[in-house]
Coordinates of C-alpha atoms in Angstrom, one line a residue:
Chain A
X1 CA 97.2 331.6 34.3
X2 CA 93.7 331.3 33.1
X3 CA 91.6 329.4 35.6
X4 CA 88.7 328.4 33.3
X5 CA 91.3 327.0 30.9
X6 CA 93.1 325.2 33.6
X7 CA 89.9 323.6 34.8
X8 CA 89.1 322.6 31.2
X9 CA 92.5 321.0 30.9
X10 CA 91.8 318.9 34.0
X11 CA 88.5 317.8 32.5
X12 CA 90.0 316.9 29.2
X13 CA 93.1 315.1 30.5
X14 CA 92.1 313.4 33.7
X15 CA 91.4 310.1 32.1
X16 CA 94.9 310.1 30.6
X17 CA 96.4 310.9 33.9
X18 CA 94.4 308.2 35.7
X19 CA 95.5 305.6 33.2
X20 CA 99.2 306.4 33.9
X21 CA 98.6 306.8 37.7
X22 CA 96.9 303.4 37.7
X23 CA 99.5 301.6 35.6
X24 CA 102.5 302.9 37.6
X25 CA 100.8 302.5 40.9
X26 CA 100.0 298.9 40.2
X27 CA 103.6 298.3 39.1
X28 CA 105.0 299.9 42.2
X29 CA 102.6 298.0 44.4
X30 CA 103.5 294.7 42.9
X31 CA 107.2 295.4 43.2
X32 CA 106.9 296.2 46.8
X33 CA 104.7 293.1 47.3
X34 CA 107.2 290.7 45.8
X35 CA 110.1 292.1 48.0
X36 CA 111.6 289.4 50.1
X37 CA 113.3 290.9 53.2
X38 CA 115.3 287.8 53.9
X39 CA 117.4 288.4 50.8
X40 CA 116.9 289.0 47.2
X41 CA 118.2 285.6 46.3
X42 CA 115.5 284.6 43.9
X43 CA 115.8 287.8 42.0
X44 CA 119.6 287.5 41.8
X45 CA 119.3 283.9 40.6
X46 CA 116.9 284.9 37.9
X47 CA 119.2 287.7 36.8
X48 CA 122.2 285.4 36.7
X49 CA 120.5 283.4 33.9
X50 CA 120.5 286.5 31.7
X51 CA 123.8 287.8 30.1
X52 CA 125.4 290.4 32.3
X53 CA 125.2 293.0 29.5
X54 CA 121.5 292.7 29.3
X55 CA 121.0 292.9 33.0
X56 CA 123.1 296.0 33.2
X57 CA 121.2 297.6 30.3
X58 CA 117.8 297.2 32.0
X59 CA 119.3 298.7 35.2
X60 CA 119.1 295.5 37.3
X61 CA 122.9 295.3 37.5
X62 CA 123.1 296.0 41.2
X63 CA 120.2 295.0 43.3
X64 CA 120.2 296.5 46.7
X65 CA 119.1 294.2 49.5
X66 CA 117.1 296.9 51.4
X67 CA 113.5 297.7 50.5
X68 CA 114.3 301.2 49.4
X69 CA 117.2 300.0 47.2
X70 CA 115.0 297.2 45.8
X71 CA 112.4 299.8 44.8
X72 CA 115.1 302.1 43.4
X73 CA 116.5 299.4 41.2
X74 CA 113.4 297.8 40.0
X75 CA 111.0 300.8 39.7
X76 CA 113.3 303.8 39.5
X77 CA 115.6 302.0 37.2
X78 CA 113.9 301.6 33.9
X79 CA 110.1 302.1 34.3
X80 CA 110.6 305.6 35.6
X81 CA 112.0 306.6 32.3
X82 CA 109.5 304.9 30.0
X83 CA 106.0 305.4 31.4
X84 CA 106.3 309.1 32.3
X85 CA 108.0 309.6 28.9
X86 CA 105.0 308.3 27.1
X87 CA 102.7 310.4 29.3
X88 CA 104.7 313.5 28.6
X89 CA 104.7 313.0 24.8
X90 CA 100.9 312.4 24.7
X91 CA 100.0 315.2 27.1
X92 CA 102.3 317.9 25.7
X93 CA 100.8 317.2 22.3
X94 CA 97.3 317.3 23.5
X95 CA 97.8 320.6 25.4
X96 CA 99.0 322.7 22.5
X97 CA 99.9 321.2 19.1
X98 CA 96.7 319.1 18.7
X99 CA 94.5 322.1 19.3
X100 CA 96.5 324.4 17.1
X101 CA 96.4 321.8 14.4
X102 CA 92.7 321.3 14.7
X103 CA 92.1 325.1 14.8
X104 CA 90.4 325.2 18.1
X105 CA 93.3 326.8 19.9
X106 CA 92.5 330.0 18.1
X107 CA 89.1 330.0 19.9
X108 CA 91.1 330.7 23.0
X109 CA 93.1 333.5 21.4
X110 CA 89.9 335.1 20.2
X111 CA 89.1 335.8 23.8
X112 CA 90.7 338.6 25.7
X113 CA 93.6 336.5 27.0
X114 CA 97.2 337.0 25.8
X115 CA 99.0 334.2 24.2
X116 CA 101.5 334.2 27.1
X117 CA 98.7 333.7 29.6
X118 CA 97.2 330.9 27.7
X119 CA 100.4 329.0 27.0
X120 CA 101.6 329.4 30.6
X121 CA 98.4 327.9 31.7
X122 CA 99.0 324.9 29.4
X123 CA 102.5 324.5 30.7
X124 CA 101.4 324.8 34.3
X125 CA 98.9 322.1 33.8
X126 CA 101.6 319.8 32.4
X127 CA 103.9 320.4 35.4
X128 CA 101.0 320.1 37.8
X129 CA 99.8 316.8 36.5
X130 CA 103.3 315.4 36.6
X131 CA 103.5 316.5 40.2
X132 CA 100.1 314.8 40.9
X133 CA 101.3 311.6 39.3
X134 CA 104.4 311.4 41.5
X135 CA 102.5 312.4 44.6
X136 CA 100.2 309.5 44.1
X137 CA 103.2 307.2 43.4
X138 CA 104.9 308.4 46.6
X139 CA 101.7 307.7 48.6
X140 CA 101.2 304.3 47.1
X141 CA 104.8 303.4 47.7
X142 CA 104.7 304.6 51.2
X143 CA 101.3 303.0 51.9
X144 CA 102.3 299.6 50.5
X145 CA 105.6 299.5 52.4
X146 CA 104.0 300.4 55.6
X147 CA 101.3 297.8 55.0
X148 CA 103.6 294.9 54.2
X149 CA 107.0 295.9 55.6
X150 CA 106.4 298.4 58.4
X151 CA 109.4 300.6 59.1
X152 CA 111.6 299.2 56.4
X153 CA 111.2 302.0 53.9
X154 CA 113.6 304.9 54.2
X155 CA 111.1 307.7 53.7
X156 CA 113.6 310.4 53.3
X157 CA 115.4 308.6 50.6
X158 CA 112.1 307.5 49.0
X159 CA 111.1 311.2 49.0
X160 CA 114.3 312.2 47.4
X161 CA 113.9 309.4 44.8
X162 CA 110.4 310.8 43.9
X163 CA 111.5 314.4 43.9
X164 CA 114.3 313.6 41.5
X165 CA 112.1 311.5 39.3
X166 CA 109.4 314.3 39.3
X167 CA 111.8 316.9 38.2
X168 CA 113.3 314.7 35.6
X169 CA 109.9 313.9 34.2
X170 CA 109.0 317.6 34.2
X171 CA 112.1 318.3 32.2
X172 CA 111.2 315.6 29.6
X173 CA 107.7 317.1 29.7
X174 CA 109.0 320.5 28.9
X175 CA 111.1 319.2 26.0
X176 CA 107.9 317.7 24.5
X177 CA 106.0 320.9 25.4
X178 CA 108.6 323.0 23.7
X179 CA 108.1 321.1 20.4
X180 CA 104.4 321.2 20.9
X181 CA 104.6 325.0 21.0
X182 CA 107.1 325.2 18.2
X183 CA 105.2 323.3 15.5
X184 CA 101.8 324.0 14.2
X185 CA 101.7 320.4 12.9
X186 CA 100.9 317.5 15.3
X187 CA 103.0 315.1 13.4
X188 CA 106.2 317.2 13.7
X189 CA 105.5 318.0 17.3
X190 CA 105.0 314.4 18.1
X191 CA 108.0 313.3 16.1
X192 CA 110.5 315.6 17.8
X193 CA 108.7 315.4 21.1
X194 CA 109.2 311.6 21.0
X195 CA 112.6 311.5 19.2
X196 CA 114.5 313.4 21.9
X197 CA 113.3 311.6 25.0
X198 CA 113.6 308.2 23.2
X199 CA 117.1 309.3 22.1
X200 CA 118.0 310.1 25.7
X201 CA 116.7 306.7 26.8
X202 CA 118.6 304.8 24.2
X203 CA 121.8 306.7 25.0
X204 CA 121.3 306.0 28.7
X205 CA 120.7 302.3 28.1
X206 CA 123.6 301.9 25.7
X207 CA 126.0 303.7 28.1
X208 CA 125.4 301.0 30.7
X209 CA 126.4 298.2 28.3
X210 CA 130.1 298.5 28.5
X211 CA 133.0 300.8 29.5
X212 CA 133.4 301.8 25.9
X213 CA 130.0 303.2 25.6
X214 CA 129.9 304.8 29.0
X215 CA 130.6 308.3 27.6
X216 CA 127.3 308.2 25.7
X217 CA 125.5 308.6 29.0
X218 CA 126.8 312.2 29.3
X219 CA 124.6 313.1 26.4
X220 CA 121.5 311.7 28.0
X221 CA 119.3 313.7 30.4
X222 CA 118.3 310.4 32.0
X223 CA 121.8 309.7 33.3
X224 CA 121.5 312.7 35.6
X225 CA 119.0 310.7 37.6
X226 CA 120.3 307.5 39.0
X227 CA 118.0 305.9 41.6
X228 CA 120.6 303.6 43.2
X229 CA 123.1 306.4 43.5
X230 CA 120.5 308.4 45.5
X231 CA 119.8 305.4 47.7
X232 CA 123.5 304.9 48.3
X233 CA 124.0 308.5 49.0
X234 CA 126.4 308.9 46.2
X235 CA 124.3 311.5 44.3
X236 CA 123.9 315.1 45.4
X237 CA 120.1 315.4 45.3
X238 CA 120.2 319.2 45.6
X239 CA 122.4 319.4 42.6
X240 CA 120.1 317.1 40.6
X241 CA 116.9 318.9 41.5
X242 CA 118.5 322.3 41.0
X243 CA 119.9 321.3 37.6
X244 CA 116.6 320.0 36.4
X245 CA 114.8 323.0 37.8
X246 CA 117.0 325.3 35.8
X247 CA 116.5 323.3 32.6
X248 CA 112.7 323.3 33.2
X249 CA 112.6 327.0 33.6
X250 CA 114.8 327.6 30.5
X251 CA 112.7 325.3 28.4
X252 CA 109.4 326.8 29.7
X253 CA 110.5 330.4 29.0
X254 CA 111.8 329.4 25.5
X255 CA 108.5 327.6 24.7
X256 CA 106.4 330.5 25.8
X257 CA 108.6 332.9 23.9
X258 CA 108.5 330.9 20.7
X259 CA 104.8 330.4 21.0
X260 CA 104.0 334.0 21.7
X261 CA 105.8 335.2 18.5
X262 CA 105.0 332.5 16.0
X263 CA 102.6 332.5 13.1
X264 CA 99.5 330.6 13.9
X265 CA 97.4 328.9 11.2
X266 CA 93.7 329.8 10.9
Chain B
X1 CA 88.6 351.8 13.8
X2 CA 90.6 349.3 11.8
X3 CA 93.7 350.7 10.2
X4 CA 96.3 349.1 7.9
X5 CA 99.3 351.2 7.0
X6 CA 101.9 350.0 4.4
X7 CA 101.4 346.5 5.5
X8 CA 103.6 343.9 3.8
X9 CA 103.9 340.3 4.6
X10 CA 105.6 338.0 2.1
X11 CA 105.2 334.3 1.9
X12 CA 107.1 334.3 -1.4
X13 CA 107.8 337.0 -4.0
X14 CA 104.3 336.8 -5.4
X15 CA 102.3 335.4 -2.5
X16 CA 101.4 337.5 0.5
X17 CA 100.4 341.0 1.0
X18 CA 102.1 344.0 -0.4
X19 CA 101.9 347.6 0.7
X20 CA 98.3 347.3 1.8
X21 CA 96.6 350.4 3.0
X22 CA 93.1 350.8 4.1
X23 CA 90.9 352.0 7.0
X24 CA 87.6 351.0 8.2
X25 CA 86.1 353.8 10.1
X26 CA 84.0 353.4 13.2
X27 CA 80.4 352.5 12.2
X28 CA 81.4 351.7 8.7
X29 CA 80.8 348.4 6.9
X30 CA 83.7 347.4 4.7
X31 CA 83.3 344.7 2.0
X32 CA 86.6 343.0 1.5
X33 CA 86.6 340.9 -1.7
X34 CA 89.0 339.2 -4.0
X35 CA 89.8 335.8 -5.5
X36 CA 91.1 332.9 -3.6
X37 CA 94.7 333.3 -2.4
X38 CA 94.5 337.1 -2.8
X39 CA 95.4 337.6 0.8
X40 CA 92.0 338.3 2.5
X41 CA 92.4 335.7 5.2
X42 CA 96.0 336.7 5.7
X43 CA 94.9 340.2 6.4
X44 CA 92.3 338.9 8.8
X45 CA 94.9 336.7 10.5
X46 CA 96.9 339.9 11.1
X47 CA 93.9 341.7 12.5
X48 CA 93.2 338.8 14.8
X49 CA 96.8 338.7 16.0
X50 CA 97.6 335.3 14.7
X51 CA 100.5 336.6 12.6
X52 CA 102.6 339.6 12.6
X53 CA 102.9 342.0 9.7
X54 CA 106.4 341.9 8.2
X55 CA 106.4 345.6 7.6
X56 CA 103.9 348.4 8.3
X57 CA 101.3 348.7 11.1
X58 CA 98.0 346.9 11.7
X59 CA 96.0 348.6 14.4
X60 CA 92.5 348.5 15.8
X61 CA 91.5 351.5 17.8
X62 CA 95.1 352.4 17.9
X63 CA 96.2 349.2 19.5
X64 CA 98.8 346.9 17.8
X65 CA 96.9 343.8 16.6
X66 CA 99.7 341.4 17.4
X67 CA 101.2 342.7 20.7
X68 CA 98.0 344.0 22.2
X69 CA 95.7 341.3 20.8
X70 CA 94.1 340.5 24.1
X71 CA 93.0 344.1 24.7
X72 CA 91.6 344.2 21.2
X73 CA 89.7 340.9 21.6
X74 CA 87.5 342.5 24.2
X75 CA 85.7 344.5 21.5
X76 CA 85.9 342.2 18.5
X77 CA 83.7 339.4 17.3
X78 CA 85.3 337.1 14.7
X79 CA 83.6 334.5 12.5
X80 CA 86.3 332.5 10.9
X81 CA 86.0 330.9 7.5
X82 CA 86.8 327.5 8.8
X83 CA 85.4 327.1 12.3
X84 CA 87.7 325.6 14.9
X85 CA 85.6 324.6 17.9
X86 CA 86.3 322.3 20.7
X87 CA 84.9 319.2 19.1
X88 CA 84.7 317.1 22.2
X89 CA 82.6 319.6 24.1
X90 CA 78.9 319.9 24.3
X91 CA 77.3 323.1 22.8
X92 CA 76.4 324.7 26.1
X93 CA 79.7 323.7 27.6
X94 CA 81.5 325.3 24.7
X95 CA 79.5 328.5 25.1
X96 CA 80.0 328.6 28.8
X97 CA 83.7 328.0 28.5
X98 CA 84.2 330.8 26.0
X99 CA 82.1 333.1 28.2
X100 CA 84.3 332.2 31.1
X101 CA 87.4 332.8 29.0
X102 CA 86.0 336.2 28.2
X103 CA 86.0 336.9 31.9
X104 CA 82.3 336.3 32.5
X105 CA 82.9 333.8 35.3
X106 CA 79.4 333.1 36.8
X107 CA 77.8 335.7 34.7
X108 CA 74.1 335.0 34.5
X109 CA 73.0 337.4 31.8
X110 CA 72.7 335.1 28.8
X111 CA 70.0 337.1 27.2
X112 CA 71.9 338.0 24.1
X113 CA 73.3 334.5 23.7
X114 CA 69.9 332.9 24.0
X115 CA 68.5 335.3 21.4
X116 CA 71.3 334.4 19.0
X117 CA 70.8 330.7 19.6
X118 CA 67.2 331.1 18.8
X119 CA 67.8 333.3 15.8
X120 CA 70.3 330.9 14.2
X121 CA 68.3 327.8 15.3
X122 CA 71.4 326.3 17.0
X123 CA 70.9 322.8 18.4
X124 CA 72.1 323.0 21.9
X125 CA 72.0 319.4 22.8
X126 CA 74.7 316.9 21.8
X127 CA 78.4 317.2 21.2
X128 CA 79.9 319.5 18.7
X129 CA 81.7 316.8 16.8
X130 CA 78.4 315.2 15.8
X131 CA 77.1 318.4 14.3
X132 CA 76.9 319.2 10.6
X133 CA 79.2 321.8 9.1
X134 CA 76.4 324.3 8.8
X135 CA 75.4 323.9 12.4
X136 CA 79.0 324.3 13.5
X137 CA 79.2 327.5 11.5
X138 CA 76.0 328.8 13.2
X139 CA 77.5 327.9 16.5
X140 CA 80.7 329.8 15.6
X141 CA 78.5 332.9 14.8
X142 CA 76.8 332.7 18.2
X143 CA 80.2 332.3 19.8
X144 CA 81.6 335.3 18.0
X145 CA 78.7 337.6 18.7
X146 CA 77.4 336.7 22.1
X147 CA 79.5 339.3 24.0
X148 CA 78.1 342.1 21.9
X149 CA 81.3 343.2 20.3
X150 CA 81.8 346.6 18.8
X151 CA 83.7 345.4 15.8
X152 CA 82.6 342.4 13.6
X153 CA 85.2 340.7 11.5
X154 CA 83.5 338.1 9.2
X155 CA 85.5 335.9 7.0
X156 CA 83.2 334.2 4.4
X157 CA 80.6 334.0 7.1
X158 CA 77.9 332.6 4.9
X159 CA 79.9 329.7 3.6
X160 CA 78.3 326.5 4.5
X161 CA 75.0 328.1 5.6
X162 CA 71.7 327.4 3.9
X163 CA 70.0 330.3 2.2
X164 CA 67.7 331.1 5.1
X165 CA 70.6 331.3 7.5
X166 CA 72.6 333.3 5.1
X167 CA 69.8 335.8 4.9
X168 CA 69.4 335.9 8.7
X169 CA 73.1 336.5 9.1
X170 CA 73.1 339.4 6.6
X171 CA 70.1 340.9 8.3
X172 CA 72.0 340.7 11.6
X173 CA 75.0 342.4 10.1
X174 CA 72.8 345.2 8.8
X175 CA 71.1 345.5 12.3
X176 CA 74.5 345.7 14.0
X177 CA 75.7 348.2 11.5
X178 CA 72.7 350.4 12.2
X179 CA 73.6 350.1 15.9
X180 CA 76.9 351.7 15.1
X181 CA 79.1 348.6 14.9
X182 CA 82.1 348.5 12.6
X183 CA 82.0 345.6 10.1
X184 CA 84.7 344.0 8.0
X185 CA 83.2 341.4 5.7
X186 CA 85.5 339.3 3.6
X187 CA 83.6 337.4 1.0
X188 CA 83.4 336.2 -2.6
X189 CA 79.7 337.1 -2.9
X190 CA 79.2 340.6 -4.3
X191 CA 75.5 340.5 -3.4
X192 CA 76.4 340.2 0.2
X193 CA 78.6 343.2 -0.1
X194 CA 76.0 345.2 -2.0
X195 CA 73.4 344.3 0.6
X196 CA 75.4 345.2 3.7
X197 CA 78.5 347.3 3.0
X198 CA 79.2 351.0 2.6
X199 CA 82.5 350.6 0.9
X200 CA 84.3 347.8 -0.9
X201 CA 87.9 347.0 -1.3
X202 CA 89.1 344.5 -3.9
X203 CA 92.2 342.6 -3.1
X204 CA 94.2 340.9 -5.8
X205 CA 97.5 339.1 -5.5
X206 CA 98.1 340.9 -2.2
X207 CA 97.4 344.4 -3.6
X208 CA 94.3 346.5 -3.0
X209 CA 93.2 347.2 -6.6
X210 CA 89.9 349.0 -5.8
X211 CA 88.7 350.9 -2.8
X212 CA 85.4 352.6 -3.5
X213 CA 82.2 353.8 -2.1
X214 CA 79.2 351.7 -3.0
X215 CA 76.8 354.6 -3.0
X216 CA 78.6 356.5 -5.6
X217 CA 79.3 353.4 -7.5
X218 CA 75.6 352.7 -7.8
X219 CA 75.0 356.1 -9.4
X220 CA 77.2 355.4 -12.3
X221 CA 76.6 351.7 -12.7
X222 CA 75.5 350.1 -15.9
X223 CA 72.5 348.0 -15.5
X224 CA 71.8 344.9 -17.5
X225 CA 68.3 343.6 -18.3
X226 CA 67.4 340.2 -19.6
X227 CA 64.5 340.6 -21.9
X228 CA 62.4 338.0 -23.7
X229 CA 60.3 339.4 -26.6
X230 CA 57.1 337.9 -27.9
X231 CA 57.8 339.2 -31.4
X232 CA 61.1 340.2 -33.1
X233 CA 61.9 343.6 -31.6
X234 CA 62.8 346.7 -33.5
X235 CA 66.6 346.5 -33.0
X236 CA 67.2 349.6 -35.0
X237 CA 65.1 351.6 -32.5
X238 CA 67.0 350.2 -29.6
X239 CA 70.3 351.0 -31.2
X240 CA 69.2 354.4 -32.2
X241 CA 68.7 355.4 -28.6
X242 CA 72.2 354.2 -27.8
X243 CA 71.5 351.0 -25.9
X244 CA 73.8 348.1 -26.2
X245 CA 72.5 344.6 -26.4
X246 CA 73.5 341.1 -26.8
X247 CA 71.3 338.5 -28.6
X248 CA 71.1 335.1 -27.1
X249 CA 68.4 333.6 -29.4
X250 CA 65.6 334.8 -31.6
X251 CA 63.7 336.3 -28.7
X252 CA 66.2 336.5 -25.8
X253 CA 68.2 339.6 -25.4
X254 CA 70.4 341.3 -22.8
X255 CA 70.1 345.0 -23.0
X256 CA 72.5 347.4 -21.2
X257 CA 71.6 350.8 -19.9
X258 CA 73.4 353.3 -17.7
X259 CA 71.7 353.9 -14.4
X260 CA 70.4 357.4 -15.4
X261 CA 68.8 356.3 -18.7
X262 CA 66.4 353.6 -17.6
X263 CA 63.4 355.7 -18.3
X264 CA 64.5 356.0 -21.9
X265 CA 64.9 352.3 -22.2
X266 CA 61.3 351.9 -20.8
X267 CA 59.9 354.1 -23.4
X268 CA 61.7 352.3 -26.2
X269 CA 60.6 348.9 -24.9
X270 CA 57.0 350.1 -24.5
X271 CA 56.6 349.7 -28.2
X272 CA 57.7 346.1 -28.1
X273 CA 55.9 342.9 -26.9
X274 CA 57.9 342.1 -23.8
X275 CA 57.3 338.8 -22.2
X276 CA 60.0 338.7 -19.5
X277 CA 62.0 341.6 -18.1
X278 CA 64.6 340.7 -15.5
X279 CA 67.1 343.1 -14.0
X280 CA 70.7 341.8 -13.8
X281 CA 72.1 344.2 -11.2
X282 CA 75.7 343.3 -11.7
X283 CA 77.8 346.4 -11.7
X284 CA 79.9 345.2 -8.8
X285 CA 80.1 341.7 -10.2
X286 CA 81.6 343.1 -13.3
X287 CA 84.2 345.0 -11.4
X288 CA 85.1 341.9 -9.5
X289 CA 85.0 339.7 -12.6
X290 CA 87.6 342.0 -14.2
X291 CA 90.0 341.1 -11.4
X292 CA 89.0 337.5 -11.1
X293 CA 89.3 336.8 -14.8
X294 CA 92.5 338.6 -15.6
X295 CA 94.1 336.1 -13.3
X296 CA 92.9 333.0 -15.1
X297 CA 93.2 333.9 -18.7
X298 CA 95.1 337.1 -19.0
X299 CA 96.2 336.6 -22.6
X300 CA 92.9 335.4 -24.0
X301 CA 91.1 338.4 -22.7
X302 CA 93.7 340.8 -24.1
X303 CA 93.4 339.2 -27.6
X304 CA 89.6 339.3 -27.5
X305 CA 89.6 342.9 -26.4
X306 CA 91.9 343.8 -29.3
X307 CA 89.8 342.0 -31.9
X308 CA 86.7 343.6 -30.6
X309 CA 88.1 347.0 -30.5
X310 CA 89.2 346.6 -34.2
X311 CA 85.9 345.3 -35.4
X312 CA 83.6 347.6 -33.5
X313 CA 85.5 350.7 -32.8
X314 CA 83.2 352.8 -34.9
X315 CA 80.0 351.8 -33.3
X316 CA 81.3 352.0 -29.8
X317 CA 83.6 355.0 -29.9
X318 CA 81.2 356.8 -27.5
X319 CA 81.2 354.0 -25.0
X320 CA 84.6 353.0 -23.6
X321 CA 83.2 350.4 -21.3
X322 CA 81.6 348.6 -24.2
X323 CA 84.3 346.2 -25.0
X324 CA 84.6 345.0 -21.5
X325 CA 80.9 344.4 -21.2
X326 CA 80.8 342.6 -24.5
X327 CA 83.5 340.4 -23.3
X328 CA 81.5 339.2 -20.3
X329 CA 78.5 338.7 -22.4
X330 CA 80.4 336.6 -24.8
X331 CA 81.7 334.4 -22.1
X332 CA 78.3 334.0 -20.6
X333 CA 76.8 333.1 -24.0
X334 CA 79.5 330.5 -24.5
X335 CA 79.0 329.0 -21.1
X336 CA 75.3 328.8 -21.5
X337 CA 75.2 327.6 -25.1
X338 CA 77.9 324.9 -24.9
X339 CA 76.5 322.5 -22.3
X340 CA 73.1 322.5 -23.9
X341 CA 74.4 321.6 -27.3
X342 CA 76.7 319.0 -25.9
X343 CA 73.9 317.5 -23.9
X344 CA 71.6 317.3 -26.8
X345 CA 74.2 315.8 -29.1
X346 CA 75.3 313.2 -26.6
X347 CA 72.2 312.1 -24.9
X348 CA 69.8 311.9 -27.8
X349 CA 71.5 309.3 -30.0
X350 CA 72.2 307.2 -26.9
X351 CA 68.6 307.2 -25.9
X352 CA 67.5 306.3 -29.4
X353 CA 69.9 303.4 -29.5
X354 CA 68.6 302.2 -26.2
X355 CA 65.0 302.4 -27.4
X356 CA 65.9 300.4 -30.5
X357 CA 67.6 297.8 -28.3
X358 CA 64.6 297.5 -26.1
X359 CA 62.3 297.1 -29.1
X360 CA 64.5 294.4 -30.6
X361 CA 64.5 292.5 -27.4

C-alpha cells in the first residue's frame, strides 16, 4: 500500500463516489418515505396492472409487508445491481486502465514502488470506496427508518442485507478491476468490464421470468444475493459473504499477478 | 552500470530486439542511436522494467530490471519520449506527489527541484493539461531529475523542446556526466551524441551494428568543407594533393579531407580566392546515414555503388571510403537541386500569367 497514492485516489475519485452515494441515498430515503405500514396495498395494486412476468423480472414479485422486507424488495431487488455496477465499471477503469492508456501510470512505476504495491493500492481503494458507499447507505437507511418508522426496521437483517450487497458489489468491482489490469487499452477494459456484470444482470433477470429460464440464474453472480431470502431467513448469510470473499480474493490476486507480469506500453 | 547480455525480445520475426549486448559503465555517457522502429525505446522499456526480456538478462547495478525495478528506480532518472503526466493535476501538485511517491513525505529540501524549475523555465501555475507539449516535456525533465539520480536514461529528450531548452538540457547532461553520473541517451540527433557522449551504439532492426568510442572515431574521421570560391579554383592542384571534392555549381564545392591532413588542405586553398569556408563535421552522421539509408533504398544504393566503382575505380583505388562519400554527396546534390528547379519552373510562368491578367483587367 502506498499512502500518497491512496490519498491521490481519494482526491481524484471522491466526486464520482459522492454522485453515487447521493443518487442511491436519495433513492433509499424515498423508498423508506413512501412505505405505508398499514399495508402495501397501493403498491400491490399498482403491480397488479403490470403483467406478472414483468413484475417478477424487476424483482417486485413478492412484496413483504414489513419495512425491512419492503426495502429489501424495492431497493435490494434491482437497484442494488445496477447503480453499483456502473460505479464499479467507471471506477475500476479510472484506477488502472485509463492511466495506463494515457501513459501516466508509468510515472508511478518510475518511482521506487513495485508494481504489486501500486496495484494493490488501487485495488484497495476500489474495495474501500465500495465499503464507504454501503456504510453511508446503511446509515441513511437506518436514520430514515428511525426518523419515520421508529423501531420498525430490523437492524440485524438490514445489516446483513448491506453486508451481502457490499460483498457482491466488491466482487463485481474486482471483475472490472481484473479487466482493467489485464488490458492496456481503455476500450477493451471497459468492454469486458461492462460485458460481464451486464451479462450477470441479464441472466439474473431472465431467470426470474419463468420456470424454464430458472437455470440461467445459476450462471449469474447476482443470483447469489437475494434480498428477500435474507429477510425471510432462507439464505445463509455466512455462506454468501464467505463465497463472495473467496471470489474477491481470487480475483484480486489474479489481477495483481497479471498486472505485475504484463507488458506495459510507454 | 547498465548491462544487457544476449537480450532477445521478439514482437515478430523481424521486429524486436535480437541478441543485444552492450554495457554502459559507471560514469560513462552512451549514445544510443538508430532509425525509428529499430528497438531503442523497446530497450529502454526493458531497462525501466515495463517489459521483460524474452531471453537474456537486463541489469542495472546487478539488479534485474524487471523483478527489482523498484530498487533500481531509486537511482534512476528517466525522461520518456512521450511524456505521460497526470494531466488533471497542477504542476506543484504533480511534483509534490512524485516526491512523496519517491518516499520524500514531508521533505522540505526542494533546492534541486527549484533550481531545475528555474533552469528549464517551467511554468508552475496552472494545470498540466493546459500546458504546451514543450512545457510538458520540460516538466517531465524536472520530474525525472529532481531526486538527483545516479543514472540518467533519456529517450529523445530534446524532442519538442525549443533550441534554447535543447541546449540547456545538453549542458545539464554534460554537467551531470562530469559529476560522475551514468548516461544513456537515445536519440536521432548525432550532434547531441557528439556533444555529450563518450561512446555510441547504433541499433538497426534490433541488432547493435556499431559500438564505438567517439574519441577514437574523431581521430580517423573524414571532414567535409563547404567552400565558395571567388574565382574558378585550380582543381588540378586540389586533386593532385589527393583531396576529394564535389562540385555543386561554378563556385560552390564540397571538399573532403581526412582529419590529419587539414593543414595540407589549408595550404592548397591559400592559393585560391576563398569567399566562404564552412566545416561540415559529419563523420558520425555518415555512419548513421549508412544504416538509415540502407533500410529505405537498399537496392538503389547497391546499384549506384556498383556503377561508381566501375567508373571511378582508377582514381579512387587509394580511397576505399570514396564511393560511400560520393553517394551521400550525390544524394544531397539531388535534394538540393531539385526543389529549386521545380520551384522556378512552376512559379515563374504562373506569376507571369497573373501579371498579364492584371494588366488586361
